[in-house]
PDB file of C-alpha atoms in Angstrom:
ATOM      1  CA  UNK U 280      -0.012  -0.062   0.063  1.00 97.00           C
ATOM      2  CA  UNK U 281       1.492   3.257  -1.094  1.00 98.00           C
ATOM      3  CA  UNK U 282       1.025   6.764  -2.553  1.00 98.00           C
ATOM      4  CA  UNK U 283       1.432   6.829  -6.228  1.00 98.00           C
ATOM      5  CA  UNK U 284       1.153  10.507  -6.364  1.00 98.00           C
ATOM      6  CA  UNK U 285       0.457  13.748  -4.289  1.00 98.00           C
ATOM      7  CA  UNK U 286      -1.620  16.238  -6.351  1.00 98.00           C
ATOM      8  CA  UNK U 287      -2.083  19.937  -5.742  1.00 98.00           C
ATOM      9  CA  UNK U 288      -4.666  22.077  -7.455  1.00 94.00           C
ATOM     10  CA  UNK U 289      -4.101  24.719 -10.202  1.00 89.00           C
ATOM     11  CA  UNK U 290      -6.856  27.423 -10.182  1.00 92.00           C
ATOM     12  CA  UNK U 291      -8.761  27.688 -13.265  1.00 91.00           C
ATOM     13  CA  UNK U 292     -12.173  29.211 -14.280  1.00 92.00           C
ATOM     14  CA  UNK U 293     -15.339  27.420 -13.061  1.00 94.00           C
ATOM     15  CA  UNK U 294     -18.176  28.263 -15.463  1.00 93.00           C
ATOM     16  CA  UNK U 295     -20.121  25.256 -14.181  1.00 92.00           C
ATOM     17  CA  UNK U 296     -20.965  26.739 -10.859  1.00 89.00           C
ATOM     18  CA  UNK U 297     -20.600  30.403 -11.650  1.00 85.00           C
ATOM     19  CA  UNK U 298     -17.654  30.797  -9.210  1.00 88.00           C
ATOM     20  CA  UNK U 299     -14.498  32.728 -10.080  1.00 88.00           C
ATOM     21  CA  UNK U 300     -12.288  29.561  -9.950  1.00 95.00           C
ATOM     22  CA  UNK U 301     -12.039  25.826  -9.037  1.00 95.00           C
ATOM     23  CA  UNK U 302      -9.307  23.788  -7.622  1.00 95.00           C
ATOM     24  CA  UNK U 303     -10.398  20.520  -9.199  1.00 96.00           C
ATOM     25  CA  UNK U 304      -7.370  20.605 -11.716  1.00 96.00           C
ATOM     26  CA  UNK U 305      -4.997  18.819  -9.529  1.00 97.00           C
ATOM     27  CA  UNK U 306      -1.586  17.723 -10.843  1.00 97.00           C
ATOM     28  CA  UNK U 307       1.188  15.358  -9.417  1.00 98.00           C
ATOM     29  CA  UNK U 308       4.031  17.300  -7.720  1.00 97.00           C
ATOM     30  CA  UNK U 309       7.525  16.180  -6.982  1.00 92.00           C
ATOM     31  CA  UNK U 310       9.211  16.414  -3.657  1.00 90.00           C
ATOM     32  CA  UNK U 311       7.706  16.520  -0.125  1.00 97.00           C
ATOM     33  CA  UNK U 312       4.359  18.358   0.558  1.00 98.00           C
ATOM     34  CA  UNK U 313       3.482  19.602   3.932  1.00 98.00           C
ATOM     35  CA  UNK U 314       0.230  18.406   5.545  1.00 98.00           C
ATOM     36  CA  UNK U 315      -1.572  20.167   8.307  1.00 98.00           C
ATOM     37  CA  UNK U 316      -5.027  20.467   9.680  1.00 98.00           C
ATOM     38  CA  UNK U 317      -6.878  23.355   7.965  1.00 97.00           C
ATOM     39  CA  UNK U 318      -9.178  25.839   9.653  1.00 91.00           C
ATOM     40  CA  UNK U 319     -12.996  25.334   9.669  1.00 93.00           C
ATOM     41  CA  UNK U 320     -15.005  25.187   6.347  1.00 93.00           C
ATOM     42  CA  UNK U 321     -15.505  28.567   4.848  1.00 93.00           C
ATOM     43  CA  UNK U 322     -12.029  29.739   4.519  1.00 94.00           C
ATOM     44  CA  UNK U 323     -11.030  27.693   1.418  1.00 94.00           C
ATOM     45  CA  UNK U 324      -8.248  25.971   3.436  1.00 96.00           C
ATOM     46  CA  UNK U 325      -7.244  22.426   2.933  1.00 97.00           C
ATOM     47  CA  UNK U 326      -4.742  20.020   4.280  1.00 98.00           C
ATOM     48  CA  UNK U 327      -2.033  20.277   1.580  1.00 98.00           C
ATOM     49  CA  UNK U 328       0.309  23.193   1.341  1.00 97.00           C
ATOM     50  CA  UNK U 329      -0.159  25.052  -1.928  1.00 95.00           C
ATOM     51  CA  UNK U 330      -3.727  23.781  -2.487  1.00 97.00           C
ATOM     52  CA  UNK U 331      -7.127  25.331  -1.687  1.00 95.00           C
ATOM     53  CA  UNK U 332     -10.842  25.174  -2.656  1.00 95.00           C
ATOM     54  CA  UNK U 333     -12.980  27.959  -4.050  1.00 94.00           C
ATOM     55  CA  UNK U 334     -16.446  26.588  -3.301  1.00 92.00           C
ATOM     56  CA  UNK U 335     -15.970  27.400   0.195  1.00 93.00           C
ATOM     57  CA  UNK U 336     -19.456  26.640   1.377  1.00 91.00           C
ATOM     58  CA  UNK U 337     -19.294  23.066   0.277  1.00 89.00           C
ATOM     59  CA  UNK U 338     -15.658  22.037   0.285  1.00 93.00           C
ATOM     60  CA  UNK U 339     -12.585  22.253   2.461  1.00 96.00           C
ATOM     61  CA  UNK U 340     -12.119  22.577   6.231  1.00 97.00           C
ATOM     62  CA  UNK U 341     -11.324  20.088   8.942  1.00 97.00           C
ATOM     63  CA  UNK U 342     -13.377  17.179   7.690  1.00 98.00           C
ATOM     64  CA  UNK U 343     -12.553  17.537   4.094  1.00 98.00           C
ATOM     65  CA  UNK U 344      -8.772  18.307   4.464  1.00 98.00           C
ATOM     66  CA  UNK U 345      -7.491  15.652   2.126  1.00 98.00           C
ATOM     67  CA  UNK U 346      -9.303  13.700  -0.610  1.00 98.00           C
ATOM     68  CA  UNK U 347      -7.951  10.257  -1.558  1.00 98.00           C
ATOM     69  CA  UNK U 348      -8.843   8.142  -4.674  1.00 98.00           C
ATOM     70  CA  UNK U 349      -7.522   4.680  -5.569  1.00 98.00           C
ATOM     71  CA  UNK U 350      -5.648   4.243  -8.787  1.00 98.00           C
ATOM     72  CA  UNK U 351      -7.406   0.894  -9.259  1.00 98.00           C
ATOM     73  CA  UNK U 352     -10.823   2.864  -9.398  1.00 98.00           C
ATOM     74  CA  UNK U 353      -9.300   5.294 -11.861  1.00 98.00           C
ATOM     75  CA  UNK U 354      -8.230   2.410 -13.953  1.00 98.00           C
ATOM     76  CA  UNK U 355     -11.741   1.043 -13.967  1.00 98.00           C
ATOM     77  CA  UNK U 356     -13.117   4.338 -15.073  1.00 98.00           C
ATOM     78  CA  UNK U 357     -10.408   4.737 -17.638  1.00 97.00           C
ATOM     79  CA  UNK U 358     -11.620   1.449 -19.210  1.00 97.00           C
ATOM     80  CA  UNK U 359     -15.273   2.337 -18.967  1.00 96.00           C
ATOM     81  CA  UNK U 360     -14.811   5.841 -20.307  1.00 96.00           C
ATOM     82  CA  UNK U 361     -12.443   4.884 -23.012  1.00 96.00           C
ATOM     83  CA  UNK U 362      -9.953   7.707 -22.240  1.00 96.00           C
ATOM     84  CA  UNK U 363      -6.779   8.106 -20.319  1.00 97.00           C
ATOM     85  CA  UNK U 364      -7.279   9.382 -16.713  1.00 98.00           C
ATOM     86  CA  UNK U 365      -4.064  10.734 -15.085  1.00 98.00           C
ATOM     87  CA  UNK U 366      -3.432  10.766 -11.396  1.00 98.00           C
ATOM     88  CA  UNK U 367      -5.278  13.722  -9.831  1.00 98.00           C
ATOM     89  CA  UNK U 368      -7.891  14.049 -12.610  1.00 98.00           C
ATOM     90  CA  UNK U 369     -10.732  13.460 -10.180  1.00 98.00           C
ATOM     91  CA  UNK U 370      -9.648  16.316  -8.060  1.00 97.00           C
ATOM     92  CA  UNK U 371      -7.854  13.885  -5.562  1.00 98.00           C
ATOM     93  CA  UNK U 372      -4.992  14.976  -3.323  1.00 98.00           C
ATOM     94  CA  UNK U 373      -3.745  11.423  -2.907  1.00 98.00           C
ATOM     95  CA  UNK U 374      -3.800   8.755  -5.643  1.00 98.00           C
ATOM     96  CA  UNK U 375      -3.168   5.490  -3.789  1.00 98.00           C
ATOM     97  CA  UNK U 376      -2.261   2.006  -4.781  1.00 98.00           C
ATOM     98  CA  UNK U 377      -3.217  -1.284  -3.048  1.00 98.00           C
ATOM     99  CA  UNK U 378      -5.765   0.400  -0.678  1.00 97.00           C
ATOM    100  CA  UNK U 379      -9.445  -0.201  -0.650  1.00 97.00           C
ATOM    101  CA  UNK U 380     -10.465   3.415  -0.285  1.00 98.00           C
ATOM    102  CA  UNK U 381     -14.187   2.886  -0.666  1.00 98.00           C
ATOM    103  CA  UNK U 382     -14.121  -0.040   1.609  1.00 98.00           C
ATOM    104  CA  UNK U 383     -12.298   2.073   4.315  1.00 98.00           C
ATOM    105  CA  UNK U 384     -14.180   2.541   7.612  1.00 98.00           C
ATOM    106  CA  UNK U 385     -15.212   6.003   8.833  1.00 98.00           C
ATOM    107  CA  UNK U 386     -12.630   6.717  11.591  1.00 98.00           C
ATOM    108  CA  UNK U 387     -10.156   4.522  10.038  1.00 98.00           C
ATOM    109  CA  UNK U 388      -6.570   5.978  10.340  1.00 98.00           C
ATOM    110  CA  UNK U 389      -3.691   5.683   7.911  1.00 98.00           C
ATOM    111  CA  UNK U 390      -0.136   6.575   8.560  1.00 98.00           C
ATOM    112  CA  UNK U 391       1.617   7.851   5.466  1.00 98.00           C
ATOM    113  CA  UNK U 392       5.361   7.997   5.515  1.00 97.00           C
ATOM    114  CA  UNK U 393       7.059   8.350   8.859  1.00 96.00           C
ATOM    115  CA  UNK U 394       4.945  11.193  10.309  1.00 96.00           C
ATOM    116  CA  UNK U 395       1.484  11.967   8.809  1.00 98.00           C
ATOM    117  CA  UNK U 396      -1.635  10.299  10.152  1.00 98.00           C
ATOM    118  CA  UNK U 397      -5.088  10.846   8.376  1.00 98.00           C
ATOM    119  CA  UNK U 398      -8.447   9.760   9.485  1.00 98.00           C
ATOM    120  CA  UNK U 399     -11.355   8.828   7.081  1.00 98.00           C
ATOM    121  CA  UNK U 400     -14.229  11.099   7.688  1.00 98.00           C
ATOM    122  CA  UNK U 401     -16.803  11.011   4.795  1.00 98.00           C
ATOM    123  CA  UNK U 402     -17.430  10.346   1.134  1.00 98.00           C
ATOM    124  CA  UNK U 403     -17.129  12.737  -1.765  1.00 97.00           C
ATOM    125  CA  UNK U 404     -20.475  13.711  -3.223  1.00 96.00           C
ATOM    126  CA  UNK U 405     -20.117  14.729  -6.912  1.00 96.00           C
ATOM    127  CA  UNK U 406     -21.107  18.220  -8.075  1.00 93.00           C
ATOM    128  CA  UNK U 407     -21.632  20.094 -11.262  1.00 94.00           C
ATOM    129  CA  UNK U 408     -17.930  21.157 -11.361  1.00 95.00           C
ATOM    130  CA  UNK U 409     -16.818  17.565 -11.504  1.00 96.00           C
ATOM    131  CA  UNK U 410     -19.378  16.724 -14.308  1.00 95.00           C
ATOM    132  CA  UNK U 411     -18.218  19.960 -16.282  1.00 95.00           C
ATOM    133  CA  UNK U 412     -14.490  19.156 -15.654  1.00 96.00           C
ATOM    134  CA  UNK U 413     -14.773  15.761 -17.211  1.00 95.00           C
ATOM    135  CA  UNK U 414     -16.929  16.937 -20.020  1.00 94.00           C
ATOM    136  CA  UNK U 415     -19.429  13.988 -19.697  1.00 93.00           C
ATOM    137  CA  UNK U 416     -23.190  14.588 -19.746  1.00 93.00           C
ATOM    138  CA  UNK U 417     -24.754  12.539 -17.085  1.00 96.00           C
ATOM    139  CA  UNK U 418     -21.599  12.002 -15.194  1.00 97.00           C
ATOM    140  CA  UNK U 419     -23.109  12.830 -11.798  1.00 97.00           C
ATOM    141  CA  UNK U 420     -25.653   9.974 -12.211  1.00 97.00           C
ATOM    142  CA  UNK U 421     -23.108   7.575 -13.512  1.00 97.00           C
ATOM    143  CA  UNK U 422     -20.622   8.250 -10.757  1.00 98.00           C
ATOM    144  CA  UNK U 423     -23.338   7.991  -8.155  1.00 98.00           C
ATOM    145  CA  UNK U 424     -24.612   4.617  -9.388  1.00 98.00           C
ATOM    146  CA  UNK U 425     -21.073   3.130  -9.327  1.00 98.00           C
ATOM    147  CA  UNK U 426     -20.731   4.061  -5.627  1.00 98.00           C
ATOM    148  CA  UNK U 427     -16.938   4.501  -5.957  1.00 98.00           C
ATOM    149  CA  UNK U 428     -16.669   8.018  -4.371  1.00 98.00           C
ATOM    150  CA  UNK U 429     -13.232   8.119  -2.784  1.00 98.00           C
ATOM    151  CA  UNK U 430     -12.707   9.317   0.835  1.00 98.00           C
ATOM    152  CA  UNK U 431     -12.274  12.671   2.470  1.00 98.00           C
ATOM    153  CA  UNK U 432      -9.846  12.643   5.454  1.00 98.00           C
ATOM    154  CA  UNK U 433      -8.984  14.810   8.344  1.00 98.00           C
ATOM    155  CA  UNK U 434      -5.424  15.446   9.618  1.00 98.00           C
ATOM    156  CA  UNK U 435      -4.580  13.844  12.924  1.00 98.00           C
ATOM    157  CA  UNK U 436      -0.736  14.168  12.793  1.00 98.00           C
ATOM    158  CA  UNK U 437       0.842  16.699  10.511  1.00 98.00           C
ATOM    159  CA  UNK U 438       4.152  16.248   8.628  1.00 98.00           C
ATOM    160  CA  UNK U 439       5.366  15.820   5.046  1.00 98.00           C
ATOM    161  CA  UNK U 440       4.379  13.186   2.464  1.00 98.00           C
ATOM    162  CA  UNK U 441       5.743  12.338  -0.924  1.00 98.00           C
ATOM    163  CA  UNK U 442       4.939  10.049  -3.867  1.00 98.00           C
ATOM    164  CA  UNK U 443       6.077   6.582  -3.191  1.00 98.00           C
ATOM    165  CA  UNK U 444       5.485   6.812   0.665  1.00 98.00           C
ATOM    166  CA  UNK U 445       4.211   3.617   2.183  1.00 98.00           C
ATOM    167  CA  UNK U 446       0.619   3.725   3.627  1.00 98.00           C
ATOM    168  CA  UNK U 447      -0.264   1.625   6.708  1.00 98.00           C
ATOM    169  CA  UNK U 448      -3.642   1.297   8.293  1.00 98.00           C
ATOM    170  CA  UNK U 449      -2.986   1.732  11.945  1.00 98.00           C
ATOM    171  CA  UNK U 450      -6.546   1.832  13.418  1.00 98.00           C
ATOM    172  CA  UNK U 451      -9.841   0.392  12.414  1.00 98.00           C
ATOM    173  CA  UNK U 452     -12.914   1.184  14.469  1.00 98.00           C
ATOM    174  CA  UNK U 453     -15.368  -1.375  15.633  1.00 97.00           C
ATOM    175  CA  UNK U 454     -18.298  -0.839  13.251  1.00 98.00           C
ATOM    176  CA  UNK U 455     -19.074  -1.555   9.644  1.00 97.00           C
ATOM    177  CA  UNK U 456     -19.729   1.782   8.154  1.00 98.00           C
ATOM    178  CA  UNK U 457     -17.558   2.153   5.153  1.00 98.00           C
ATOM    179  CA  UNK U 458     -17.052   5.054   2.819  1.00 98.00           C
ATOM    180  CA  UNK U 459     -19.094   3.364   0.147  1.00 98.00           C
ATOM    181  CA  UNK U 460     -21.973   2.730   2.630  1.00 98.00           C
ATOM    182  CA  UNK U 461     -22.060   6.360   3.564  1.00 98.00           C
ATOM    183  CA  UNK U 462     -22.244   7.406  -0.040  1.00 98.00           C
ATOM    184  CA  UNK U 463     -24.992   4.860  -0.821  1.00 98.00           C
ATOM    185  CA  UNK U 464     -27.067   6.066   2.128  1.00 98.00           C
ATOM    186  CA  UNK U 465     -26.595   9.722   1.356  1.00 97.00           C
ATOM    187  CA  UNK U 466     -27.570   9.369  -2.373  1.00 97.00           C
ATOM    188  CA  UNK U 467     -29.669   6.362  -3.720  1.00 98.00           C
ATOM    189  CA  UNK U 468     -30.365   4.196  -0.728  1.00 98.00           C
ATOM    190  CA  UNK U 469     -31.728   6.531   2.083  1.00 97.00           C
ATOM    191  CA  UNK U 470     -33.010   3.437   3.892  1.00 97.00           C
ATOM    192  CA  UNK U 471     -29.326   2.747   4.994  1.00 98.00           C
ATOM    193  CA  UNK U 472     -29.198   6.205   6.781  1.00 97.00           C
ATOM    194  CA  UNK U 473     -29.824   4.822  10.325  1.00 97.00           C
ATOM    195  CA  UNK U 474     -26.674   2.528  10.073  1.00 97.00           C
ATOM    196  CA  UNK U 475     -24.413   5.518   9.598  1.00 98.00           C
ATOM    197  CA  UNK U 476     -24.977   6.708  13.267  1.00 96.00           C
ATOM    198  CA  UNK U 477     -22.694   3.780  14.532  1.00 97.00           C
ATOM    199  CA  UNK U 478     -19.730   5.851  13.031  1.00 98.00           C
ATOM    200  CA  UNK U 479     -18.738   8.347  15.771  1.00 97.00           C
ATOM    201  CA  UNK U 480     -16.220   9.952  13.394  1.00 98.00           C
ATOM    202  CA  UNK U 481     -18.671  11.010  10.885  1.00 98.00           C
ATOM    203  CA  UNK U 482     -18.573  14.846  10.646  1.00 97.00           C
ATOM    204  CA  UNK U 483     -21.174  16.579  12.786  1.00 96.00           C
ATOM    205  CA  UNK U 484     -23.145  18.053   9.776  1.00 94.00           C
ATOM    206  CA  UNK U 485     -23.462  14.732   8.244  1.00 95.00           C
ATOM    207  CA  UNK U 486     -24.683  13.168  11.577  1.00 95.00           C
ATOM    208  CA  UNK U 487     -27.308  15.889  11.748  1.00 95.00           C
ATOM    209  CA  UNK U 488     -28.462  15.299   8.306  1.00 95.00           C
ATOM    210  CA  UNK U 489     -28.721  11.637   8.836  1.00 95.00           C
ATOM    211  CA  UNK U 490     -30.710  12.222  12.001  1.00 94.00           C
ATOM    212  CA  UNK U 491     -33.072  14.683  10.277  1.00 94.00           C
ATOM    213  CA  UNK U 492     -33.549  12.362   7.268  1.00 94.00           C
ATOM    214  CA  UNK U 493     -34.062   9.355   9.384  1.00 89.00           C
ATOM    215  CA  UNK U 494     -36.685  10.937  11.569  1.00 80.00           C
TER     216      UNK U 494
END
């Protein structure tokens, strides 16, 4: 299990949401990248130095500090879409190899390299920027049906990471709430919502949404 690449965004216009810019265009960088806990959502801050988000209402902050996606899932999409998909093209900060990112448990912790520890917090929900960026009509529906969303993570222990760093799972909580389960419950299978409350590490705003929708 390792990092194939560490990807940082290049700001570009965002005509798909009517915002001044988007940070979805993430490219692999060489050398170490500093990782630290950002401020709360609303500032545009994220966990990787040199990166940020521009849709500050919906992205960034403590619980969406780092976004990870598996190279294996990119390869599956690459075959289905019939086009090459470079590391970072889904807007992910970390492109991993050998990790079941969608099968990761909420609250699961990964040590990356010697210092950094990240904790799985929630699933990525696709938006209009993602669809426009990939230039695929119906992409949101297709991505949602596949339930391979990738994982948002919070920063537990800061430090530097680099492409090629080993990834070790150092903690797995005692429940069965995976990233994929959260995504399915929040999108097409709301009957699964009550199961999500077993995951203490789910972000507070998502817990509140689950309670409201389950009432």
